[in-house]
Short mmCIF file of C-alpha atoms in Angstrom, two decimals:
data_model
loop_
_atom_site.label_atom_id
_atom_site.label_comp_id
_atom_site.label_asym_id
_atom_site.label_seq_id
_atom_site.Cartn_x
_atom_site.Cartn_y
_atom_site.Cartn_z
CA UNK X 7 5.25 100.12 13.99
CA UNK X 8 2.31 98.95 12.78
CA UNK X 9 1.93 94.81 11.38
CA UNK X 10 0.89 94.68 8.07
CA UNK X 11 0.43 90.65 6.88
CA UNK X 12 0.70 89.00 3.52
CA UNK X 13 -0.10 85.44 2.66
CA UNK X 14 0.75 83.35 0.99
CA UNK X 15 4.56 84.04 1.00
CA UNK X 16 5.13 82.21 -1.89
CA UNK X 17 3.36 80.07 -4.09
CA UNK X 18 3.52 78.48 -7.61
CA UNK X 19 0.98 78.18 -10.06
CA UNK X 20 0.56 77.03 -13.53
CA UNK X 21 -0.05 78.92 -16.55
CA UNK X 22 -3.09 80.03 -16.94
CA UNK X 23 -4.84 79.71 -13.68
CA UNK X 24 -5.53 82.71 -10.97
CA UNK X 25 -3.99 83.41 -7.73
CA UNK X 26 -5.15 85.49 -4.98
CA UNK X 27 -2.39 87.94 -2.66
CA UNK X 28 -4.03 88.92 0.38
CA UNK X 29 -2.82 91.60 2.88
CA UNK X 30 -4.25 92.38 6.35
CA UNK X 31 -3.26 94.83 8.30
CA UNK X 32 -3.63 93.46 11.96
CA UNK X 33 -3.34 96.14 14.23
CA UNK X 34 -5.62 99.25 13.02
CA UNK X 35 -7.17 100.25 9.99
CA UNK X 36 -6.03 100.68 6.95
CA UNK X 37 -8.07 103.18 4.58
CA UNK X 38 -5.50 103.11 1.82
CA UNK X 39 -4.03 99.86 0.54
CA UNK X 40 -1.16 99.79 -1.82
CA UNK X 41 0.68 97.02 -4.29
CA UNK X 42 4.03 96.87 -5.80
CA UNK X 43 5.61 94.55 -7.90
CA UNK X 44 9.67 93.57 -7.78
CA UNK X 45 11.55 91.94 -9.76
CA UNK X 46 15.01 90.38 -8.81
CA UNK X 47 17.75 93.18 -8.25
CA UNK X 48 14.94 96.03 -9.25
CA UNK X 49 13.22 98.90 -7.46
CA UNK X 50 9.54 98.48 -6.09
CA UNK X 51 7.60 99.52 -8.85
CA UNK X 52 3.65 100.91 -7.70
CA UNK X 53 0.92 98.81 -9.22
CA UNK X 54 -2.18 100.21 -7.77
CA UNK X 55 -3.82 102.32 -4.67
CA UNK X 56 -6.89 101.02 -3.28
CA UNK X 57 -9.16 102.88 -0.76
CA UNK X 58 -11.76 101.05 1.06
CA UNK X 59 -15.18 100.38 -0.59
CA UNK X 60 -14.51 102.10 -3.64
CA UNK X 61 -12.29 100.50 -6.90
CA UNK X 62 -8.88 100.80 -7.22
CA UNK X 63 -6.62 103.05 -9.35
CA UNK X 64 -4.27 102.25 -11.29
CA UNK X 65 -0.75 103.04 -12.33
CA UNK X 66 -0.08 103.67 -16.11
CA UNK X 67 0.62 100.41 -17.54
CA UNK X 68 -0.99 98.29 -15.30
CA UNK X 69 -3.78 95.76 -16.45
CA UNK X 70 -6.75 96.30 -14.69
CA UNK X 71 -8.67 93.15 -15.87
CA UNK X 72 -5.37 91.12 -15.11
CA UNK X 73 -4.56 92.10 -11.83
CA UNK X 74 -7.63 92.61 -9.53
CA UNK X 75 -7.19 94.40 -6.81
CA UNK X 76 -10.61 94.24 -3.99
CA UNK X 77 -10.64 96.21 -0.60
CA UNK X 78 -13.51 94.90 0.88
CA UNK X 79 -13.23 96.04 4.72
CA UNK X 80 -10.84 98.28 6.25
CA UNK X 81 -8.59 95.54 7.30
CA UNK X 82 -8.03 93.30 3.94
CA UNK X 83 -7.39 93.90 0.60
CA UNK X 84 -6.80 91.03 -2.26
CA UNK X 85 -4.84 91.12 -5.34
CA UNK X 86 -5.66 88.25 -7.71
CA UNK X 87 -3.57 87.45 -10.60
CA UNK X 88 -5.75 86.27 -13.31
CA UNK X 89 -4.94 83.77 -16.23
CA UNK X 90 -1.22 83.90 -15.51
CA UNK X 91 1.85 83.62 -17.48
CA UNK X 92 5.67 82.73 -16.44
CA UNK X 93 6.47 86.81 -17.18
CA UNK X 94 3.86 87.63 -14.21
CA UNK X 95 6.10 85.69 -11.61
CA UNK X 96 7.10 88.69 -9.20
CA UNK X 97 7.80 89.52 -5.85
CA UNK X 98 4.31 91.08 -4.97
CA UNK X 99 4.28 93.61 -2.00
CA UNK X 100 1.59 95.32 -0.28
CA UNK X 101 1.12 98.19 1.98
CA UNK X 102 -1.11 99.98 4.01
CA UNK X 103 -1.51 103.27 5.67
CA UNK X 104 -4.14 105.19 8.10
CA UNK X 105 -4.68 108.54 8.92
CA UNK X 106 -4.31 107.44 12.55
CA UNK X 107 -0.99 106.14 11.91
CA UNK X 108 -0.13 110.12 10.78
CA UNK X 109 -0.06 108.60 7.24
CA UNK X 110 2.96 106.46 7.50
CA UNK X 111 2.85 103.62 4.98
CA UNK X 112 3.65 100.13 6.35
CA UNK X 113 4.58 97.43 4.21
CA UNK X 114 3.86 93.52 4.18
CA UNK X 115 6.75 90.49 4.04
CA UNK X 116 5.91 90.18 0.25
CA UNK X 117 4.61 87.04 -1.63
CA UNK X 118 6.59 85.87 -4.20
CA UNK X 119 4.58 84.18 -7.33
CA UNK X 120 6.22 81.91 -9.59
CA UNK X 121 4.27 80.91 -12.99
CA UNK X 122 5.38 77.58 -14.64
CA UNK A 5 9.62 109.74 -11.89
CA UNK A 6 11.55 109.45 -8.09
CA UNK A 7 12.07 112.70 -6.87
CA UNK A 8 15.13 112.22 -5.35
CA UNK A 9 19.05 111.44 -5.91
CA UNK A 10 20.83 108.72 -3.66
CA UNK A 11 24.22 106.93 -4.55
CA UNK A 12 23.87 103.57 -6.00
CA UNK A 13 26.00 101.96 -2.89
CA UNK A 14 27.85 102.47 -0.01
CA UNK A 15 30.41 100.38 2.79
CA UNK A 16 30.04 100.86 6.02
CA UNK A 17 32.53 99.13 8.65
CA UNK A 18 30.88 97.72 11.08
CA UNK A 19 30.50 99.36 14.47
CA UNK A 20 30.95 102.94 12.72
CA UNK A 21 28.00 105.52 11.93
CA UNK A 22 26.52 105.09 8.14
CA UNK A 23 25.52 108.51 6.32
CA UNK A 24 23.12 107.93 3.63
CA UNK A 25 22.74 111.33 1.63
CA UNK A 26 19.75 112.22 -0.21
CA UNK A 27 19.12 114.71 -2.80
CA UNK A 28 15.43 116.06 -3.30
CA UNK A 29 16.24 119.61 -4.87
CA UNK A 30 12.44 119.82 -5.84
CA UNK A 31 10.53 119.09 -2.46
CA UNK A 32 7.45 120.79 -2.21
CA UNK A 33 6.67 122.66 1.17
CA UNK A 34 3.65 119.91 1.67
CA UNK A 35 6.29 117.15 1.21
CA UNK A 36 7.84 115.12 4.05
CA UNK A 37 11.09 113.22 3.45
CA UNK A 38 10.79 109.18 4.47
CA UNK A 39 13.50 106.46 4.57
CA UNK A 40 12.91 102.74 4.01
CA UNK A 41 15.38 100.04 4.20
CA UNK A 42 14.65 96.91 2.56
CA UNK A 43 16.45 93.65 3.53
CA UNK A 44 16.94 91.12 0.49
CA UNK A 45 13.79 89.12 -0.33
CA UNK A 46 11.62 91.22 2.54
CA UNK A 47 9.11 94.16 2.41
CA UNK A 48 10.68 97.38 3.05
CA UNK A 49 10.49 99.02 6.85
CA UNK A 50 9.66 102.23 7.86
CA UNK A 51 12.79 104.20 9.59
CA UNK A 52 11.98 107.79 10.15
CA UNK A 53 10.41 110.58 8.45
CA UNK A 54 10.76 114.68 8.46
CA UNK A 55 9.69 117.45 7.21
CA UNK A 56 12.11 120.17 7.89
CA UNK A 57 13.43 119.51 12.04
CA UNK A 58 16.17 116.78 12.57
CA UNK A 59 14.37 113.63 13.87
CA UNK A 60 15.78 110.65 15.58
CA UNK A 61 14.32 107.76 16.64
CA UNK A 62 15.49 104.49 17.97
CA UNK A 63 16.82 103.25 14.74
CA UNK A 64 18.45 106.55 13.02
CA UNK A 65 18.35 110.00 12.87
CA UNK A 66 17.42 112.13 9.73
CA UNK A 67 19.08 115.55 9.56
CA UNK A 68 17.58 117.75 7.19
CA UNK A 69 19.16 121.09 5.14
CA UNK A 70 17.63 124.05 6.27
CA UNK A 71 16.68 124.42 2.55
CA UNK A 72 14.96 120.98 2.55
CA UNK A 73 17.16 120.25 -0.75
CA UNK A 74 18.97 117.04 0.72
CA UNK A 75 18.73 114.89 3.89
CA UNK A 76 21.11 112.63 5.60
CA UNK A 77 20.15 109.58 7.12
CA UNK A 78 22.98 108.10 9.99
CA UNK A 79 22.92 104.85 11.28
CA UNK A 80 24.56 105.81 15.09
CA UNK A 81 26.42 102.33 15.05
CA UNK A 82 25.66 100.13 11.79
CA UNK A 83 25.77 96.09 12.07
CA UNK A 84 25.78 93.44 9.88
CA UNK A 85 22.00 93.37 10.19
CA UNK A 86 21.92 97.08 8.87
CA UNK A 87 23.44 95.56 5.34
CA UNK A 88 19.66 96.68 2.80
CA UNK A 89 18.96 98.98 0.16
CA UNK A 90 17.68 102.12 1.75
CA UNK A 91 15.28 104.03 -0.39
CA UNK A 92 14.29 108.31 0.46
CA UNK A 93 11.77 108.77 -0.91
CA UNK A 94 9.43 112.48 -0.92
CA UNK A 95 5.45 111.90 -0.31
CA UNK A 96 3.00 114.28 0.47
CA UNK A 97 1.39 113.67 4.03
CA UNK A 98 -1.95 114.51 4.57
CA UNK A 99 -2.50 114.02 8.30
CA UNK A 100 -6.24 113.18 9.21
CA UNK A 101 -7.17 112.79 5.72
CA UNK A 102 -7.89 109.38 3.91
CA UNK A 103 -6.26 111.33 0.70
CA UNK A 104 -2.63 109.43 1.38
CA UNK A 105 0.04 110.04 -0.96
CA UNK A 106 1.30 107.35 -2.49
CA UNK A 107 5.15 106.04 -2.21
CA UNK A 108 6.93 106.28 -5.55
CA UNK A 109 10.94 104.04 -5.11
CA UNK A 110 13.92 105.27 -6.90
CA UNK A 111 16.70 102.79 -7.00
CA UNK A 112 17.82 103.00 -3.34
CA UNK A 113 21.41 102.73 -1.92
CA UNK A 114 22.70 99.77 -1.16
CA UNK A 115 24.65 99.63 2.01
CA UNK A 116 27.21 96.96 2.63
CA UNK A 117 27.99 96.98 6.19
CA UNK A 118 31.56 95.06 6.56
CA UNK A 119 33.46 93.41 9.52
#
């Protein structure tokens, strides 16, 4: 299948600074970009779809202003995690999907975030 | 709002075939039925997907009712590797458009493959 890339795979950060997710896909072109959020011994819970070159919708509930999502090319998409708190640490997970691919969504390692 | 119905968990002896059921009594004819497995602390992979024929690939085969109600997914000959939480999930599939629907998780079933 398809190779979908996240880095970094984990990282820590203090309160109150930013930290930037990104995902690549590395063998075709991903139109639609996708990020979920986990926590520990919960379901993947959709935080936003992102299409190339346009912004980025978002699921009810999600914080726009707090979680930035970019798509700049058809290969990378960031998520940034801005002024964050101890409740934001997560396992973040993207995906990606093409209509070449017949649609089929492909999903990164994940990146876990801890917030101290 | 998961559209479908899976067990909470499951054992599986090693070496035997694993049957994951699925209920999606409300699939829409545009809907295809997908499997993911997700391996602690890992993104999820892609298994198979169907939308109304039995498929089989080189990891499992998906048999689906003929009134596209409930799926099974079978693992031929599970291993201890096979031990995840396998999610079905229903998505519309718009091939050759950039209009992809998105994939909404339910709680999975957790398969324990034993010795």
């Amino acid at each position: 299948g398809a190779v979908v890339s996240q880095h970094p795979s984990w990282v820590i950060c203090k309160s109150g600074t930013s930290v930037k997710i990104e995902c690549r896909s590395l063998d075709f072109q991903a139109t639609t970009m996708f990020w979920y959020r986990q926590f520990p011994k919960q379901s993947l819970m959709l935080m936003a779809t992102s299409n190339e070159g346009s912004k980025a919708t978002y699921e009810q509930g999600v914080e726009k202003d707090k979680f930035l999502i970019n798509h700049a090319s058809l290969t990378l998409s960031t998520l940034t995690v801005t002024s964050a708190h101890p409740e934001d640490s997560s396992f973040y997970i993207c995906s990606a999907s093409t209509p070449n691919s017949g649609n089929t969504i492909y999903f990164g390692e994940g990146s876990w975030l801890t917030v101290v | 709002d998961a559209k479908t119905t899976q067990p909470p968990s499951m054992d599986c002896a090693e070496g035997r075939a694993a049957n994951l059921p699925c209920n999606h009594s409300t699939i829409s004819g545009n809907e295809y039925v997908y499997w993911y497995r997700q391996i602690h602390s890992q993104g999820p992979q892609y298994i198979i997907h169907g939308l109304k024929n039995n498929e089989t690939n080189e990891m499992a085969s998906l048999i689906i009712t003929e009134d596209r109600k409930s799926s099974t997914l079978i693992l031929p000959h599970a291993t201890l590797r096979d031990t995840a939480v396998y999610y079905c999930i229903v998505r519309a599939d718009l091939h050759g458009s950039s209009n992809t629907g998105k994939l909404i998780f339910g709680q999975g079933t957790t398969l324990q493959v034993k010795p």
